[in-house]
Coordinates of C-alpha atoms in Angstrom, one line a residue:
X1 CA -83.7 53.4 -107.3
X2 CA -83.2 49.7 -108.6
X3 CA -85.0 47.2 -106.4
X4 CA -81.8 45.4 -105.3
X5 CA -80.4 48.9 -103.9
X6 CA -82.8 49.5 -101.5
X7 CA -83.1 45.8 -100.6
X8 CA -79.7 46.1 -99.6
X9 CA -80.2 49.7 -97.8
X10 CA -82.8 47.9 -95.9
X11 CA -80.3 45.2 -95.2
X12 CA -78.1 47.3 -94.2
X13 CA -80.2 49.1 -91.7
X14 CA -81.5 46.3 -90.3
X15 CA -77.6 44.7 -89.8
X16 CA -76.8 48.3 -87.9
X17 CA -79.9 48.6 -85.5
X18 CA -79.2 45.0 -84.7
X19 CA -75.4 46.0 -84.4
X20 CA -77.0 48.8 -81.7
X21 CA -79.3 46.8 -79.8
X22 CA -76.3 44.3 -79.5
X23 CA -73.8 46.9 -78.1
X24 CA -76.7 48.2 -75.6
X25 CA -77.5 44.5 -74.1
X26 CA -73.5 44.2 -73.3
X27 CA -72.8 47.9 -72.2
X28 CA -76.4 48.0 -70.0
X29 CA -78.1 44.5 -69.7
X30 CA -75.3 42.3 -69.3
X31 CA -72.9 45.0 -68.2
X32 CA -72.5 43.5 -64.4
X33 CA -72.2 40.4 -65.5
X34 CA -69.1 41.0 -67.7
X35 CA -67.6 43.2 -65.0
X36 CA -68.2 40.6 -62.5
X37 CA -67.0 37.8 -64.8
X38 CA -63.4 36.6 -63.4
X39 CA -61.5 36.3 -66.5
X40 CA -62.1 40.0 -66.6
X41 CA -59.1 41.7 -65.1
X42 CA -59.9 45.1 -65.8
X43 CA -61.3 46.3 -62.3
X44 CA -58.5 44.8 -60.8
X45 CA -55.6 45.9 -62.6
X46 CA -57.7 50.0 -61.8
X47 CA -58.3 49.2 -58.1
X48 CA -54.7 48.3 -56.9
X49 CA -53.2 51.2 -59.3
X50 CA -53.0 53.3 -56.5
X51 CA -52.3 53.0 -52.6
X52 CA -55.2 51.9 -50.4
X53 CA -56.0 54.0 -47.7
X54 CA -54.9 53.6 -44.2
X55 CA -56.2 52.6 -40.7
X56 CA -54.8 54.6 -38.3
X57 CA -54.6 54.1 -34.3
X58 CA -53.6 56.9 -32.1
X59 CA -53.4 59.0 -34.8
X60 CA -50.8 56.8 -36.4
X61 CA -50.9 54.1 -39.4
X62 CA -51.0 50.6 -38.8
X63 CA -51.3 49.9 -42.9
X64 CA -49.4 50.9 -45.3
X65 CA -49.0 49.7 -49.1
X66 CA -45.9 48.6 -51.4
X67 CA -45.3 49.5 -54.8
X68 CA -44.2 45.8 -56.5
X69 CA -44.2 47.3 -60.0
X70 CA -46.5 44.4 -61.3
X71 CA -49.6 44.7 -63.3
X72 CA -51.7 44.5 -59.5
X73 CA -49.6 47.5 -58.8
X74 CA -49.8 48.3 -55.1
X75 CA -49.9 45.1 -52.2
X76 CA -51.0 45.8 -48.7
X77 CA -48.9 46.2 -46.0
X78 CA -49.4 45.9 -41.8
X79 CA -47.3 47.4 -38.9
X80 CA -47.7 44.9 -35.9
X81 CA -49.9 42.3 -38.1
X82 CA -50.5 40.1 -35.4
X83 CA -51.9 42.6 -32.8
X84 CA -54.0 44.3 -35.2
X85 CA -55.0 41.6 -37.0
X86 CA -58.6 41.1 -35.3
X87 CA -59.4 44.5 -36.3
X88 CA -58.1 45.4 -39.3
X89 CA -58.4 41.6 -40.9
X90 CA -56.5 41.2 -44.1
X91 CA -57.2 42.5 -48.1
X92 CA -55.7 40.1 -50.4
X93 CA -55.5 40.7 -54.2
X94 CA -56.6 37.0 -54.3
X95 CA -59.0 36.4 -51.1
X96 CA -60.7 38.8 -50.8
X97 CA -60.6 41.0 -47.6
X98 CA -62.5 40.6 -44.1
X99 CA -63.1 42.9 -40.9
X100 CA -62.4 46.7 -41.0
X101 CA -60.3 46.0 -44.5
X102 CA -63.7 44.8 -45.8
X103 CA -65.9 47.0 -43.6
X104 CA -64.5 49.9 -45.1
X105 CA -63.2 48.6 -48.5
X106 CA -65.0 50.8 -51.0
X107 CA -63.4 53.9 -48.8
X108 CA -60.0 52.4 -48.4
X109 CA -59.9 51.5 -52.1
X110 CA -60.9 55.0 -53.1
X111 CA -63.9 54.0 -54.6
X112 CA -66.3 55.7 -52.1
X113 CA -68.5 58.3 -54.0
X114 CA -67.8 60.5 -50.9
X115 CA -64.3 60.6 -51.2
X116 CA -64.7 62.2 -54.8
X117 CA -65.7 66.4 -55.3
X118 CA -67.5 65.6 -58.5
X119 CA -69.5 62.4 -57.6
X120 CA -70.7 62.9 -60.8
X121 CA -67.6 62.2 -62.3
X122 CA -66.5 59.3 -59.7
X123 CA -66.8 57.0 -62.2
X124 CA -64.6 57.6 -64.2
X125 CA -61.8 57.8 -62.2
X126 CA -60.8 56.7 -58.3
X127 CA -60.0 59.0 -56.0
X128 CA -57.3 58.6 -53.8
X129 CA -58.2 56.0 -50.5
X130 CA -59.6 57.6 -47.5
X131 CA -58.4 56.9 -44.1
X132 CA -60.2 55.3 -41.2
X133 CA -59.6 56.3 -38.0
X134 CA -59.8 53.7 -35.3
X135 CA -61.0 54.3 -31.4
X136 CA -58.5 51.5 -30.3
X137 CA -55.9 52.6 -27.1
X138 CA -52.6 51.5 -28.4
X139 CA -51.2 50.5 -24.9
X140 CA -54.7 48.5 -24.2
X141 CA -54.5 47.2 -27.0
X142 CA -50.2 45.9 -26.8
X143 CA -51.1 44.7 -23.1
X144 CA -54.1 42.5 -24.4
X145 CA -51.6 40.9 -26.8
X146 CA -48.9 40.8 -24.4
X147 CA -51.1 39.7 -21.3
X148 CA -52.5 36.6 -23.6
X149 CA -48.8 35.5 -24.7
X150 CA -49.8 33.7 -27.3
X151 CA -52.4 31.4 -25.3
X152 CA -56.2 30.7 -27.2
X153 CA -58.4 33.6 -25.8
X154 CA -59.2 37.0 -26.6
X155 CA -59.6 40.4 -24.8
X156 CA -62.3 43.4 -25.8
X157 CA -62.0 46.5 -23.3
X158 CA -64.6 49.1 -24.4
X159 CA -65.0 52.4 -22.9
X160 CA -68.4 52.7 -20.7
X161 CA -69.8 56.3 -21.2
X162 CA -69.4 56.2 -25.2
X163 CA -69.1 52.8 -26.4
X164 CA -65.5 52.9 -28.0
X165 CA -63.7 49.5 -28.7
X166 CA -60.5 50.3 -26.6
X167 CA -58.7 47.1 -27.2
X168 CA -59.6 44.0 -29.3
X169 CA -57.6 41.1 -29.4
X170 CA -57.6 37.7 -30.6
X171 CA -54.7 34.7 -30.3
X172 CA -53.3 33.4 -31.7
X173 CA -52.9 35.7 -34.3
X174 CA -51.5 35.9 -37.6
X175 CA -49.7 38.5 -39.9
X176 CA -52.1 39.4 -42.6
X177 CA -49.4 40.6 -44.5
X178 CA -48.7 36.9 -45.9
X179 CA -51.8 36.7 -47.7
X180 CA -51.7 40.1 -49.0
X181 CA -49.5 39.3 -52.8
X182 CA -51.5 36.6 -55.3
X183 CA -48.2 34.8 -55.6
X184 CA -47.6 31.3 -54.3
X185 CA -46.3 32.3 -51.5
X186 CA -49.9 33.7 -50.8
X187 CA -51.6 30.7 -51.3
X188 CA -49.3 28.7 -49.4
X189 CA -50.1 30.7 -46.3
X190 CA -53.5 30.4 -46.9
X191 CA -53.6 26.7 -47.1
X192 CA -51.5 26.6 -44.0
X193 CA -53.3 29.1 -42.1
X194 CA -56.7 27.4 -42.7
X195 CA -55.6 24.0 -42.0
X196 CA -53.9 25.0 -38.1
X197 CA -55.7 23.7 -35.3
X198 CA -55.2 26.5 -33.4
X199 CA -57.4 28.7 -35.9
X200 CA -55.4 31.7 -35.7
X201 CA -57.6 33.4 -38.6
X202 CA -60.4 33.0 -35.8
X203 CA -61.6 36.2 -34.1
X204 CA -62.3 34.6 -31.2
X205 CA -63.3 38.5 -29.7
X206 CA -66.2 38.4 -31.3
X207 CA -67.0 35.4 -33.8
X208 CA -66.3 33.0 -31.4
X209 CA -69.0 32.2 -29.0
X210 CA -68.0 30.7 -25.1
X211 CA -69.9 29.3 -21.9
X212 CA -69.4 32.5 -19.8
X213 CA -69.3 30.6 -16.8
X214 CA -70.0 32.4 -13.6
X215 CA -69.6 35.8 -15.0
X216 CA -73.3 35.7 -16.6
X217 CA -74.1 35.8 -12.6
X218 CA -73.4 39.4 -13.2
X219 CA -76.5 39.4 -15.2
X220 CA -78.3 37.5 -13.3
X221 CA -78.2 39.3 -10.1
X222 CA -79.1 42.9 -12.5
X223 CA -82.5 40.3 -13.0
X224 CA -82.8 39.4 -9.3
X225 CA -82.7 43.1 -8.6
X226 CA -84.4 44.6 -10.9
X227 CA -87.6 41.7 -10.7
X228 CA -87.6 42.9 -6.4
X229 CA -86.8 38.9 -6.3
X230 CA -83.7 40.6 -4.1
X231 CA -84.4 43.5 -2.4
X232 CA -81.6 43.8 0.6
X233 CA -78.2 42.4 -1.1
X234 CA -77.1 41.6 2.5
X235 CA -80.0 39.5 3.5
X236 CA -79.6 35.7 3.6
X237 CA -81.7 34.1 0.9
X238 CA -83.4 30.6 1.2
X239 CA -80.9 28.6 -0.8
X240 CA -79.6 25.0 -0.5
X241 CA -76.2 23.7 -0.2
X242 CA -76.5 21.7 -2.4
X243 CA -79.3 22.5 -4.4
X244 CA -81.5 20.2 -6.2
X245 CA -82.0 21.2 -10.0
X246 CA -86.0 21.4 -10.4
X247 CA -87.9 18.4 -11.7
X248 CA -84.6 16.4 -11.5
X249 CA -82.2 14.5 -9.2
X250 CA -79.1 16.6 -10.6
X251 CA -77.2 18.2 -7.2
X252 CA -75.5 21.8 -8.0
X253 CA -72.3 22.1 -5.4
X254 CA -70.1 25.2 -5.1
X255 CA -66.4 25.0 -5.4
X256 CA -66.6 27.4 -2.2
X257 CA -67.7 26.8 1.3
X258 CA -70.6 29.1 3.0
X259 CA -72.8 29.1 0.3
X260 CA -75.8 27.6 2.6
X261 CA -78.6 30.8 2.5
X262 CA -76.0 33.4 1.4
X263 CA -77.0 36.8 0.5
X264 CA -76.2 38.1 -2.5
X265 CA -73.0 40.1 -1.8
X266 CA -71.0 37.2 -0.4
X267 CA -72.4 34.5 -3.2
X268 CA -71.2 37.3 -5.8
X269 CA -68.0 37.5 -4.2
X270 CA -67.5 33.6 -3.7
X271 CA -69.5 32.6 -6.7
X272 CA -71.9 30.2 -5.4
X273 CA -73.2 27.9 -8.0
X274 CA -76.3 27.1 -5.9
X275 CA -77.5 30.8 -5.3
X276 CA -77.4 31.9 -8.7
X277 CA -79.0 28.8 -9.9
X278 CA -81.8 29.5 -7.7
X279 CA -82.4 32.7 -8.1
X280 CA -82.8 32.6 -11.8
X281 CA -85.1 30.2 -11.7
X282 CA -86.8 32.1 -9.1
X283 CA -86.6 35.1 -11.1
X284 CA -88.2 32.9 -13.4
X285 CA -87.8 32.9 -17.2
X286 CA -89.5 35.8 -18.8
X287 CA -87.7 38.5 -16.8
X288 CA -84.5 36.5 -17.0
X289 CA -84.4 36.4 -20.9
X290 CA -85.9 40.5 -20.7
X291 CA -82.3 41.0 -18.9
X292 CA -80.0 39.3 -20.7
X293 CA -81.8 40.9 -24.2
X294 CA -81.7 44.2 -22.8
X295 CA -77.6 43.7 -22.3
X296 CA -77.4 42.5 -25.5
X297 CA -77.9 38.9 -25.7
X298 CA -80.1 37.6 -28.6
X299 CA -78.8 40.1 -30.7
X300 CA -78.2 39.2 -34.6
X301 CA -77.3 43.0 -35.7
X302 CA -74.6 44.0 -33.9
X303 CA -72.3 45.7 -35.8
X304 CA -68.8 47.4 -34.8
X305 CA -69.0 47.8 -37.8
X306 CA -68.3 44.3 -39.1
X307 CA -70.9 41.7 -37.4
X308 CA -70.3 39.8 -34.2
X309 CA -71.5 36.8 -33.5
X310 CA -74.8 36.6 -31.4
X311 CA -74.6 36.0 -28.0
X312 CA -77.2 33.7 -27.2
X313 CA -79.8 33.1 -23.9
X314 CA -81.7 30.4 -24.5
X315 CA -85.8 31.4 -24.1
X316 CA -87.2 28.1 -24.4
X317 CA -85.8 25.8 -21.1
X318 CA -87.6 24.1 -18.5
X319 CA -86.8 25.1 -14.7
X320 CA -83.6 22.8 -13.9
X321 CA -82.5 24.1 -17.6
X322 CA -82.8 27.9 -16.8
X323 CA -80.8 27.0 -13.1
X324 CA -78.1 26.1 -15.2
X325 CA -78.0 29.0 -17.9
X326 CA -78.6 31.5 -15.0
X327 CA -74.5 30.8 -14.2
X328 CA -73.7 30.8 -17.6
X329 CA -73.7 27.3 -18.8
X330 CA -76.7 25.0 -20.4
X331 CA -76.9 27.1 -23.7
X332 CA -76.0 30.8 -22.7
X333 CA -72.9 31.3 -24.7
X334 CA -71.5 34.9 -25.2
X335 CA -68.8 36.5 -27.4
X336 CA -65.7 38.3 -25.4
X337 CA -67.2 41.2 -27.0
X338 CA -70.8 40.7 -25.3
X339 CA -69.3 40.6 -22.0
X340 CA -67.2 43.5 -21.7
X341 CA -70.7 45.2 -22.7
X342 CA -72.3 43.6 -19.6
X343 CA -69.5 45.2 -17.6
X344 CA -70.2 48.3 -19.8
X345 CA -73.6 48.7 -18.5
X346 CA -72.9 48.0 -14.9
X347 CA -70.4 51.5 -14.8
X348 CA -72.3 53.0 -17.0
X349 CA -75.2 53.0 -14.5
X350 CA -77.3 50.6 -16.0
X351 CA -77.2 52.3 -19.4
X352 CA -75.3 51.1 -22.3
X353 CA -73.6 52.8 -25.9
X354 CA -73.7 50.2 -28.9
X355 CA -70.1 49.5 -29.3
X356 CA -67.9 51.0 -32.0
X357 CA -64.7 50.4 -33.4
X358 CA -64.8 53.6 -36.6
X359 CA -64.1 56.9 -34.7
X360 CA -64.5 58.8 -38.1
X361 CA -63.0 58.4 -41.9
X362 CA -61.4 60.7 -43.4
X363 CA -59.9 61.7 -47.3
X364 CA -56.6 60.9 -48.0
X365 CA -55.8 64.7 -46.6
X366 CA -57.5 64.7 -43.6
X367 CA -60.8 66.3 -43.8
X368 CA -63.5 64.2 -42.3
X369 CA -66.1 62.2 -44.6
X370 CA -68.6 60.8 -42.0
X371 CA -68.1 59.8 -37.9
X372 CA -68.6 61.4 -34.4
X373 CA -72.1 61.0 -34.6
X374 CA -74.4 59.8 -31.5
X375 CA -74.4 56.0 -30.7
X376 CA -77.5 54.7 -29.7
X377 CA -78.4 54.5 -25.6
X378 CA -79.7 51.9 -24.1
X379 CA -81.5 51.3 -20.7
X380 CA -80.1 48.0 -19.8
X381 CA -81.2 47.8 -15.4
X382 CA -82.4 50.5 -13.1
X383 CA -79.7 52.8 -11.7
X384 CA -79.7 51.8 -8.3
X385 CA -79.2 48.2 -9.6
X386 CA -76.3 49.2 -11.8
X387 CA -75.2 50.9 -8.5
X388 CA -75.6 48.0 -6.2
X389 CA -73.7 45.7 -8.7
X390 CA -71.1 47.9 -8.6
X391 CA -70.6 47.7 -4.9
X392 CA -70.9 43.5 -5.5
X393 CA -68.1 43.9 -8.3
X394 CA -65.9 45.8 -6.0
X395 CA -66.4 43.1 -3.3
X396 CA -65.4 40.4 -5.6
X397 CA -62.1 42.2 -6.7
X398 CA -61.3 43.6 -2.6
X399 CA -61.8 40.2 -0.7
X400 CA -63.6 37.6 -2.9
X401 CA -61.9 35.8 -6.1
X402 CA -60.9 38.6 -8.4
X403 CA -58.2 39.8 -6.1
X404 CA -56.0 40.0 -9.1
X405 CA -57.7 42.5 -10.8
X406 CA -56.9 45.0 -8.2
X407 CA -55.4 48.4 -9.4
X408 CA -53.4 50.8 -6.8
X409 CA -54.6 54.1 -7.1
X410 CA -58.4 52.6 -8.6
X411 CA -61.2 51.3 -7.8
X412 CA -61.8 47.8 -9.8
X413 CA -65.0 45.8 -10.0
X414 CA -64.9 42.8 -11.2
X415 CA -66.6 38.9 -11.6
X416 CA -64.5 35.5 -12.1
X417 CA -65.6 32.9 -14.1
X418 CA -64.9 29.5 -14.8
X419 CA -67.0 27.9 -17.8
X420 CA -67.1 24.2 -18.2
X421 CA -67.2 22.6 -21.7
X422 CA -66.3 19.5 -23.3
X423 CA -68.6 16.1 -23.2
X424 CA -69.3 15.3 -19.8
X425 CA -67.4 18.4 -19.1
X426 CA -64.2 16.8 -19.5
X427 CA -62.3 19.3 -21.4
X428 CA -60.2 21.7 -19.6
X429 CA -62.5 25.2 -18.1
X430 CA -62.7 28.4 -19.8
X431 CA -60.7 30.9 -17.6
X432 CA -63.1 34.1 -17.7
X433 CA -62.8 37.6 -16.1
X434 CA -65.0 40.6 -17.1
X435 CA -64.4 44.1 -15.0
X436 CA -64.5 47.9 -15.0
X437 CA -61.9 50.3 -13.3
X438 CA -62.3 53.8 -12.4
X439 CA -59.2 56.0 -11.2
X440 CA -59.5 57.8 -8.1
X441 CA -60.1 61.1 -7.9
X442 CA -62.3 60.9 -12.0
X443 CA -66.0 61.2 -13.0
X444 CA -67.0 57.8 -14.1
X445 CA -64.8 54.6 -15.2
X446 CA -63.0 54.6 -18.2
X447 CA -62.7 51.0 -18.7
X448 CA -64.5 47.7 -19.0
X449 CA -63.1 44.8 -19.5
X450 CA -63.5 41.1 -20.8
X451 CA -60.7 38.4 -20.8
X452 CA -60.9 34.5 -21.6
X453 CA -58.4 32.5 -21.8
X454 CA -59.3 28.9 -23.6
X455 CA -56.3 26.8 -22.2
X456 CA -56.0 28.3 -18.9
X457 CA -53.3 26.2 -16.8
X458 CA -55.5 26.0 -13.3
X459 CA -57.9 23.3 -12.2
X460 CA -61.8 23.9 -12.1
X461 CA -62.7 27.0 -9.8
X462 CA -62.5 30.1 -9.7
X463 CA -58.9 30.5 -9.2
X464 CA -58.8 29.8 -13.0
X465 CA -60.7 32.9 -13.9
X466 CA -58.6 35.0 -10.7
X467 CA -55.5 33.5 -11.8
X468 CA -55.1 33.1 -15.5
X469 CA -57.9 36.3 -16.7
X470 CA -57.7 38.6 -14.0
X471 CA -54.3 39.8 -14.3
X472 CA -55.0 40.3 -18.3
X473 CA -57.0 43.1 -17.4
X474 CA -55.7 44.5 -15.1
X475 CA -52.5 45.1 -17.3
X476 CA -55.4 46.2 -19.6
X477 CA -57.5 48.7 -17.4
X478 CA -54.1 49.7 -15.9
X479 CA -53.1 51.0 -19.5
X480 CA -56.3 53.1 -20.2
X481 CA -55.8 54.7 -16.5
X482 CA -52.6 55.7 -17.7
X483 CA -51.1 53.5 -14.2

């Protein structure tokens, strides 16, 4: 063979194992690279060829999809966007999606190797979405909305002996629907949503963080309790009218009278500032934080199953600073969320359920793909504390400030809070209400409860967190009880 023939086969050979090592550092080195790369429109155009799956409460869709015929085929769709909004969040074909749409995005979008028979195969082709199946209450969930009226606040109402997210609501709302298309009109509600005051892409049920106000007293007399700092919840204790903030000249008051040496019952049922104060810093620091962890404060992993905002008890304070967070202001700050799990634990007797909103998820034909496991138990307070709060929560709601709560044919427990914020505290209280409600004649309660309302028309007191809060959840609790 001439010399310049098998120069050239070499030449050749070298130009195709060159050609090969080329084709295997796009198609395996650089491979997510490319597919990730945005002028690549491929993945795209594949994912909205079909429907997306559905979230369903009661047993009934709140999503749907809509064929437009473009090359993004099929555009999300919501029944009742505003009320669901907080739970189901949005899935845009140009931002992207956020709470339960995001949550569960590879199963809504089909994607999921468990929704496929031949996994092996899923590649190559989507299946169809898979359903998920919510634990929200429908009627708990339209009273929250209804009971809020448009107002800045938010509602979570979980379900004591199992955890289950009954209601979750956030205003003001927004219909997701709007930012669903990749149209103008999509971008124009995106600009607009993002640049209102009132924030109404904010779930304020559990990524917004708030002063609980006297509610956190809940969880300080569980401490008091538990620490044998209290031992008879009728005996006066030694405390001050006004009391004198440790180390400092600052003078707690109470916005009611007979707070002088109260026992426990009737400062839980009038909310006295100076009782609390003092008996968290009697309780002292250690055991106080131990509480409020064990309830769920501290937490950065919750999941429901997007992530909530921690909920936050501050561990490093000096005496007059630990008076203040022991009734719920200094640093203690608290999701909606965090406090209905409080009230949780308290009807629970003293144990808790992590919270869930995902009953189960299904394929696009019902059979189950995962759900109805176990949630984890916690030991939050001895069960005769749990059982003594529950007496002081039923106080508060039968003579003390959270008359409104009350429910004919239950019994209600229940704690008022008003949370001062703003510099100097200037700015209008928080209006807070957190409560359980079991119906006569059942087992255990069905319901607990948490309701602030931001711009809540009262003056300072508690009247705001009886008057504005209270009657939220009662509608709420009274639609769970079936009432």
């Amino acid at each position: 063979m001439a010399p310049y023939i098998r120069h050239a086969l070499v030449f050749c050979g070298l130009l195709l194992l060159a050609l090969l090592a080329n084709a295997a550092r796009v198609q395996v080195v650089e491979a997510g690279a490319y597919g990730d790369n945005p002028a690549n429109r491929r993945s795209s155009i594949a994912r909205y060829q079909q429907p997306r799956g559905n979230i369903l409460v009661g047993g009934a869709p709140v999503t749907g999809s809509r064929d437009t015929g473009e090359q993004l085929r099929f555009e999300r769709t919501y029944l009742d966007g505003p009320l669901y909004a907080p739970v189901t969040g949005f899935a845009s074909q140009r931002f992207g999606s956020t709470f339960l749409e995001h949550a569960e995005d590879r199963l809504l979008s089909g994607t999921d190797p468990l929704l496929s028979g031949f996994p092996v195969w899923h590649d190559t082709a989507s299946a169809p979405g898979g359903n998920v199946v919510t634990t929200l209450n429908a009627r708990a969930q339209q009273a929250a909305y209804r009971g809020l009226g448009g107002r800045k606040g938010a509602v979570a109402a979980i379900e004591p002996a199992t955890g289950k997210v009954l209601a979750l609501v956030s205003t003001p709302s927004y219909d997701p629907a709007r930012l669903s298309g990749n149209g103008t009109d999509a971008s124009a509600a995106w600009e607009r949503l993002n640049a209102d005051p009132d924030k109404p892409m904010l779930n304020r049920a559990v990524r917004q963080t708030y002063p609980p106000g006297s509610t956190f007293k809940v969880v300080t007399a569980a401490a008091a309790l538990d620490s044998g700092v209290i031992t008879d919840v009728d005996a006066p204790t030694d405390s001050p009218d006004p009391y004198r903030l440790p180390g400092t000249t600052t003078r707690l008051t109470n916005e009611a009278d007979g707070c002088r040496d109260a026992s426990l019952r009737e400062a839980f049922a009038w909310s006295c500032n100076t009782v609390f104060a003092k008996l968290g810093v009697d309780v002292g620091l250690k055991d106080m934080a131990a509480t409020a962890g064990a309830f769920g404060f501290n937490d950065t992993k919750l999941k429901v199953p997007f992530a909530v905002a921690e909920s936050t008890f501050d561990t490093v304070v000096d005496r007059a600073q630990l008076g203040l967070s022991s009734i719920g202001q200094y640093n203690t700050r608290a999701t909606p969320l965090q406090m209905a799990m409080v009230s949780a634990a308290v009807a629970n007797g003293g144990q808790a359920r992590a919270p869930y909103l995902v009953e189960r998820t299904t394929r696009a034909g019902g059979e189950t793909v995962a759900g109805g496991g176990a949630h984890p138990l916690t030991q939050v307070m001895r069960a005769s504390t749990a059982s003594r709060l529950r007496e002081l929560m039923r106080d508060a709601v039968e003579r003390g400030t959270g008359g409104n709560g009350a429910i004919r044919g239950a019994t209600v427990g229940g704690k008022t809070g008003t949370a001062q914020h703003g510099v100097g505290n200037t700015g209008l209280p928080y209006a807070w209400f957190v409560s359980w409600a079991q119906a006569d004649g059942a087992p255990e309660p069905a319901v607990a409860v948490a309701v602030v309302v931001e711009d809540a028309s009262a003056d300072r007191g508690e009247i705001s967190g009886g008057g504005d809060a209270a009657p939220i959840a009662r509608d709420v609790m009274r639609a769970v009880l079936g009432s």
